[in-house]
Coordinates of C-alpha atoms and ligand atoms in Angstrom, one line a residue:
X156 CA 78.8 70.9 123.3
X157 CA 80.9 71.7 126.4
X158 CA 80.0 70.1 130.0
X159 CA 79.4 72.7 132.5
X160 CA 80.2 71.9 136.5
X161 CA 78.5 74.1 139.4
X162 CA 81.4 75.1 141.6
X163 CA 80.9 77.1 144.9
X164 CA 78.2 79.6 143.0
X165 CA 79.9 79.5 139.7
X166 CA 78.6 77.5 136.4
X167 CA 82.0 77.0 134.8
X168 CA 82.8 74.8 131.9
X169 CA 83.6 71.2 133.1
X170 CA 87.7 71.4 131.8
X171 CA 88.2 74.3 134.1
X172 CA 86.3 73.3 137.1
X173 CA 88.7 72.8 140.0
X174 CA 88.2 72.5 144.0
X175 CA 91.5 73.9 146.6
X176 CA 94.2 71.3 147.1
X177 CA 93.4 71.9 150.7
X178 CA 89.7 71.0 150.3
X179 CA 88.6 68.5 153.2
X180 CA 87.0 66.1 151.0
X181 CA 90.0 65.9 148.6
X182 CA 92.4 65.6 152.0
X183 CA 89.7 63.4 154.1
X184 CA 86.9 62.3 152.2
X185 CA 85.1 64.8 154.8
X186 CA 82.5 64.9 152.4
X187 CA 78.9 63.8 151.6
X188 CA 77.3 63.5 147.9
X189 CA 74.3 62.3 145.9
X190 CA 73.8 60.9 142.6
X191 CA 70.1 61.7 141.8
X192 CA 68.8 59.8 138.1
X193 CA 67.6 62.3 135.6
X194 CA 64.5 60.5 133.4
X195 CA 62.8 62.9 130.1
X196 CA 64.7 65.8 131.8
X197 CA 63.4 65.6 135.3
X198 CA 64.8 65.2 138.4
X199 CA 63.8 61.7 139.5
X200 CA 62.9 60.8 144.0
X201 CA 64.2 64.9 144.2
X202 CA 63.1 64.9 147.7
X203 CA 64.3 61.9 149.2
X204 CA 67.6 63.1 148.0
X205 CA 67.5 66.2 149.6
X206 CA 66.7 64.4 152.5
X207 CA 69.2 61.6 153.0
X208 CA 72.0 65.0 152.0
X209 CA 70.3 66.8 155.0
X210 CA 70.5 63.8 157.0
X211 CA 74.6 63.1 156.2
X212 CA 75.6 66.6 156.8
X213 CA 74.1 66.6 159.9
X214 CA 75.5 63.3 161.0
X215 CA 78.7 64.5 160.0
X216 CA 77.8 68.7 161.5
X217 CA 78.6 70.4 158.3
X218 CA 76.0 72.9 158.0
X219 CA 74.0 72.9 154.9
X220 CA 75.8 75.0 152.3
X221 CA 72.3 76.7 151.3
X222 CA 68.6 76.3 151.4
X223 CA 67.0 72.7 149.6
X224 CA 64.6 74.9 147.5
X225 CA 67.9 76.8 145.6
X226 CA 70.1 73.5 145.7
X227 CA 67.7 72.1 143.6
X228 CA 67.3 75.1 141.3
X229 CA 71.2 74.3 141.0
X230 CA 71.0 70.6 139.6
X231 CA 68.3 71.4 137.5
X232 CA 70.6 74.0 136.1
X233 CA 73.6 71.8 136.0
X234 CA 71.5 69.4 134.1
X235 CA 69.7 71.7 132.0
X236 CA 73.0 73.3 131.1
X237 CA 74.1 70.1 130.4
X238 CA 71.3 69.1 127.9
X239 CA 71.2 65.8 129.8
X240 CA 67.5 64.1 129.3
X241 CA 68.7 61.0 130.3
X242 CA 71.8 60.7 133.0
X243 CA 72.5 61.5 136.6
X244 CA 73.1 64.7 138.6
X245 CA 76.0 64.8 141.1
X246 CA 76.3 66.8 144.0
X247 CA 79.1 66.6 146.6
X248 CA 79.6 69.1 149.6
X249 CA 82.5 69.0 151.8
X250 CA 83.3 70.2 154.9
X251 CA 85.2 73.4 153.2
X252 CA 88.4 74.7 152.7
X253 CA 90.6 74.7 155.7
X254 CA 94.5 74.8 156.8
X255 CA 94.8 70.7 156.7
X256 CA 94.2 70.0 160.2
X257 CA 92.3 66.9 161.4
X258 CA 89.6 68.7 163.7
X259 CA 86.9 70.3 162.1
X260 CA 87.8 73.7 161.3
X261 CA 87.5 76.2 164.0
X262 CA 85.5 78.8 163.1
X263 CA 84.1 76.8 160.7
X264 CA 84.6 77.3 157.2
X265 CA 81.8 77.6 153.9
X266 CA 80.8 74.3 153.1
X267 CA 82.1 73.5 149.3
X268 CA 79.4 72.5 146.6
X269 CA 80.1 70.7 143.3
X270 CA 77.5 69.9 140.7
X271 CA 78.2 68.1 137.8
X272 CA 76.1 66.1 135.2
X273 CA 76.6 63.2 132.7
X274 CA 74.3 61.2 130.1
X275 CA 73.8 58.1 130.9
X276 CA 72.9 55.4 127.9
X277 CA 69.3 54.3 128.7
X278 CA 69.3 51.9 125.3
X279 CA 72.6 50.2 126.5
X280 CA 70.8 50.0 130.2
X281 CA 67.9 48.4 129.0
X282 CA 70.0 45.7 127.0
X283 CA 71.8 44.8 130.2
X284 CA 69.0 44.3 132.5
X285 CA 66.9 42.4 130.0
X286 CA 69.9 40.0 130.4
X287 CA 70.9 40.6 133.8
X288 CA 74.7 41.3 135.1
X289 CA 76.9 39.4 137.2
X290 CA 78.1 40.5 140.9
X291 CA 81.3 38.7 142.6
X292 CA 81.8 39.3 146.3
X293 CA 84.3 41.2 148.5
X294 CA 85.1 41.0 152.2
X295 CA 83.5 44.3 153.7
X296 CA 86.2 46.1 154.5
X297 CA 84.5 49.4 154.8
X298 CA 84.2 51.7 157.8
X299 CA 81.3 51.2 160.3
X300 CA 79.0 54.4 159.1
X301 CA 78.3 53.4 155.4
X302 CA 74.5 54.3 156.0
X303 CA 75.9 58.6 156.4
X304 CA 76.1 58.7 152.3
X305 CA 79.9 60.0 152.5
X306 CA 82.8 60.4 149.7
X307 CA 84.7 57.5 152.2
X308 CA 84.6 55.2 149.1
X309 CA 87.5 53.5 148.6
X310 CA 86.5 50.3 149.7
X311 CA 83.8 50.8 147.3
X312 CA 85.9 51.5 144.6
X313 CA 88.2 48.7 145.1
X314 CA 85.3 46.4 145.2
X315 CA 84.0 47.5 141.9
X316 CA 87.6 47.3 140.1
X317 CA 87.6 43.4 141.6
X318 CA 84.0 43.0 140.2
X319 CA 85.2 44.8 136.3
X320 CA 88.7 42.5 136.5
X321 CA 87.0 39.4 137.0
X322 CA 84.3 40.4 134.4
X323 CA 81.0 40.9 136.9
X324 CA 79.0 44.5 136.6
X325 CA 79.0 44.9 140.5
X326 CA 80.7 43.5 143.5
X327 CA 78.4 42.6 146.6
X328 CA 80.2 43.2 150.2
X329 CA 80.3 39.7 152.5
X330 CA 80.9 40.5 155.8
X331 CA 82.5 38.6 158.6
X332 CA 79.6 36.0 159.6
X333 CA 79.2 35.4 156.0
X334 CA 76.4 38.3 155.7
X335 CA 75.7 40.0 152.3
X336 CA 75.5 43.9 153.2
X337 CA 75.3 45.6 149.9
X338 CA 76.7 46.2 146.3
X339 CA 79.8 48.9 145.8
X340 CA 77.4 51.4 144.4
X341 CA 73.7 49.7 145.0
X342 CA 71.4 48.0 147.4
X343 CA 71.8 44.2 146.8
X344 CA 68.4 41.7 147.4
X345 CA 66.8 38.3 146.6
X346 CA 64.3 36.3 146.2
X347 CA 63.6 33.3 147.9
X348 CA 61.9 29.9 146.3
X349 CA 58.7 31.7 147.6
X350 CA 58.9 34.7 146.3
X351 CA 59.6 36.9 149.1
X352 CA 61.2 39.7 148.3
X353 CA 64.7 40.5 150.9
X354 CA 67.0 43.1 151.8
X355 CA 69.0 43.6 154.4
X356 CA 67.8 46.6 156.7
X357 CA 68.6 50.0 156.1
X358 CA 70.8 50.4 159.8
X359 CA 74.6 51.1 160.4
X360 CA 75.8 48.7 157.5
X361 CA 74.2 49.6 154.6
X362 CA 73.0 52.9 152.9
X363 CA 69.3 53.4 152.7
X364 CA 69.0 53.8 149.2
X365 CA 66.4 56.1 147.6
X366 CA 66.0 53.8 145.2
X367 CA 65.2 50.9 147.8
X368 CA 63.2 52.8 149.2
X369 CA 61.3 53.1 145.7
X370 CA 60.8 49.4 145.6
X371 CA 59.6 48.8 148.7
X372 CA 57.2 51.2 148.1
X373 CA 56.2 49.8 144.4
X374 CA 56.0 45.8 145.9
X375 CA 53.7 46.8 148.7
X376 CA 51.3 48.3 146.2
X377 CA 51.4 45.2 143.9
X378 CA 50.7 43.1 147.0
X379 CA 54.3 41.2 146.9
X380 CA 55.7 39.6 150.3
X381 CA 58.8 41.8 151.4
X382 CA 61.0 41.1 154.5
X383 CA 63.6 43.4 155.7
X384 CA 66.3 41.0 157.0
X385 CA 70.0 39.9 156.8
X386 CA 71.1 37.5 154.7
X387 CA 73.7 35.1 153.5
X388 CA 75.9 34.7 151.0
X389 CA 74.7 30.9 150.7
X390 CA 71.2 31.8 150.5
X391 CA 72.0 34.6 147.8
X392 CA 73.4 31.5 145.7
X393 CA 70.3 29.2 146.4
X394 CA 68.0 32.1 145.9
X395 CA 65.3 32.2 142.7
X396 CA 66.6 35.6 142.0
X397 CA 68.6 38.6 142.2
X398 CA 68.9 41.8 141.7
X399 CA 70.6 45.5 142.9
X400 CA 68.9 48.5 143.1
X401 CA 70.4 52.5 142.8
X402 CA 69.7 55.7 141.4
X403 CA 71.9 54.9 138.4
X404 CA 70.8 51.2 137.6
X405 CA 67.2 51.1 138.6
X406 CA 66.1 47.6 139.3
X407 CA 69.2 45.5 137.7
X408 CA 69.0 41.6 137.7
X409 CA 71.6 39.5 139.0
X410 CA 72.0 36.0 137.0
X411 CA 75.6 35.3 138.6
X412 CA 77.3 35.7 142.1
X413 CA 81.2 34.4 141.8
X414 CA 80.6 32.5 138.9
X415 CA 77.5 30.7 140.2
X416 CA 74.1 30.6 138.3
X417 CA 71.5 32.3 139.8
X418 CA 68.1 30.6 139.7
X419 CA 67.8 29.5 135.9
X420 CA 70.6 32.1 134.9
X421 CA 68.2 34.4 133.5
X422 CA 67.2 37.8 134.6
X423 CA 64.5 36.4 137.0
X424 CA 60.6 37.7 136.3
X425 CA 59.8 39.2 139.4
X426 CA 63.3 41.8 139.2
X427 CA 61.9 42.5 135.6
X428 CA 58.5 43.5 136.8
X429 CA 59.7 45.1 139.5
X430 CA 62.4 47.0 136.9
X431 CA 59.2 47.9 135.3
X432 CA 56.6 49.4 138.0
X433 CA 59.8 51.2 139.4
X434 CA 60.8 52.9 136.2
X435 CA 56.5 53.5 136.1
X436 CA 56.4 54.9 139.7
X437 CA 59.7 56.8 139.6
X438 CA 58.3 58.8 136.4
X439 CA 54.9 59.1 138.3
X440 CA 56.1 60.6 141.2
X441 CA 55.4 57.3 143.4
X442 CA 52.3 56.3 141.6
X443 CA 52.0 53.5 139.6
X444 CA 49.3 53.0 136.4
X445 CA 48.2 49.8 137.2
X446 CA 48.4 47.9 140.8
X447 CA 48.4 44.8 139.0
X448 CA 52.0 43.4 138.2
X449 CA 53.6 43.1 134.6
X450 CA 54.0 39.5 133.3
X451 CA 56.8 40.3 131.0
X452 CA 57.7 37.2 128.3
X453 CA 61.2 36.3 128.6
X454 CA 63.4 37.2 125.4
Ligands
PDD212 N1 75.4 55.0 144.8 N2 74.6 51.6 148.5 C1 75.7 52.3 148.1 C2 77.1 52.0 148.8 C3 75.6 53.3 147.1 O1 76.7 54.0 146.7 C4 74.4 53.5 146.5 C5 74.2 54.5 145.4 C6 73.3 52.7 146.9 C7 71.9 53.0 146.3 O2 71.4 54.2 146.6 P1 70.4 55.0 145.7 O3 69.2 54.1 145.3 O4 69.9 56.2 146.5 O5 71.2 55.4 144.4 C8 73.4 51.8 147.9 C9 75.4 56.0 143.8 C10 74.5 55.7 142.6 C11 76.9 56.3 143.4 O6 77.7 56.3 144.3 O7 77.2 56.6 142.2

């Protein structure tokens, strides 16, 4: 079956999908996106995506390039179009086409819309939380803005080639007082001897992730302590457990940061139960079946 893209009001088959060389986000990264999971065929947290768009384009005054209700006929098109049960929806805009000038184009310019889709491989997912991934860190290098959710990534994408060279799944960003921030493509969090759950706050320096957001939401429902906080690298390594949350890895253990073991090396219990209420709550629409908390047996 052929992949279909959404391109500026056109569904066009993936191979022939193409943007203008003088796109800004192709010449500037003047661009903002989302990655939104799709679970059994549904769009999963649709509305917190739209929101965190609305809230990048305006940080960034690109007007929206069409109402939320129609966007989101659109990526349920894409994905439909796509056959994808299981995968992600992508959606960039940029600023538009424009003589390449650095200024924002004046008069402004259409706003450009890509949508594409892709399976993603729930089984092999599922294998890899179940024994949890590895993380090394990076300096964060990135610009100051990271919480605008903007196609600036290649810090990010740096980051992740260190983390796949040396053999980790994900690369966490250390910044200059010795401060984790977040992953390359996910929030990053622990868990202390006493079972608090941490993460740093959702401000300047890190992207509030819908997906975050999601767990917050599920831990204060099954009554588990949560502080929103900064936090070392050093305590990351001391920490019981670890794990990195985003719309295209759920709740994902950690068992390794740079080599070192994380609590017992195991994909801790708490990061699977959370794994598990989120996938629950996500496929719920926020509500879980049971307030009470998994106690999954280690395999
Ligand atoms: N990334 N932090 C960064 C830097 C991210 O790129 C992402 C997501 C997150 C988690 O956000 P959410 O829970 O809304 O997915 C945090 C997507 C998946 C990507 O770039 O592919």
């Amino acid at each position: 079956m052929s992949r279909i893209a959404y391109v500026n009001g056109h569904y066009v088959p993936h191979r022939d999908a193409a943007v203008h060389i003088e796109d800004r986000a192709y010449q500037f990264a003047d661009g903002v996106y989302e990655v939104c999971e799709v679970r059994a065929g549904r769009l999963i947290d649709e509305r917190r995506h739209m929101e965190r768009l609305k809230r990048s384009l305006r940080e960034l005054r690109i007007a929206e390039p069409m109402g939320e209700a129609s966007l989101g006929v659109v990526l349920r098109e894409v994905a439909r179009r796509n056959r994808i049960r299981d995968g992600i929806v992508y959606l960039q805009v940029s600023r538009g086409v424009a003589p390449r000038n650095h200024g924002f184009p004046d008069p402004a310019v259409r706003p450009a819309v890509v949508v594409t889709a892709r399976r993603l491989d729930i089984a092999a997912a599922e294998r890899r939380a179940a024994k949890g991934v590895a993380v090394v860190t990076v300096p964060e290098t990135r610009w100051a803005r990271v919480d605008i959710k903007s196609v600036s990534l290649l810090p990010n994408v740096l980051a992740k080639q260190a983390a796949t060279e040396a053999g980790a799944f994900e690369a966490w960003f250390v910044d200059a007082d010795g401060l984790v921030t977040e992953g390359s493509s996910s929030n990053a969090w622990i868990v202390t001897a006493e079972d608090v759950l941490v993460t740093a706050p959702a401000d300047l320096g890190v992207l509030r992730g819908v997906t975050r957001t999601l767990v917050v939401e599920v831990a204060a429902r099954l009554g588990l302590a949560f502080q929103e906080r900064r936090y070392s690298l050093k305590e990351a390594l001391a920490a019981k457990e670890a794990f990195m949350t985003s719309a295209t890895s759920l709740v994902t253990p950690i068992v390794k940061v740079d080599g070192q073991m994380i609590g017992d090396g195991r994909a801790g219990a708490l990061s699977r139960a959370l794994r598990f209420h989120s996938r629950d709550a996500a496929e719920r629409g926020g509500e879980l079946s049971s307030p009470r908390m998994a106690v999954l047996t280690k395999d």
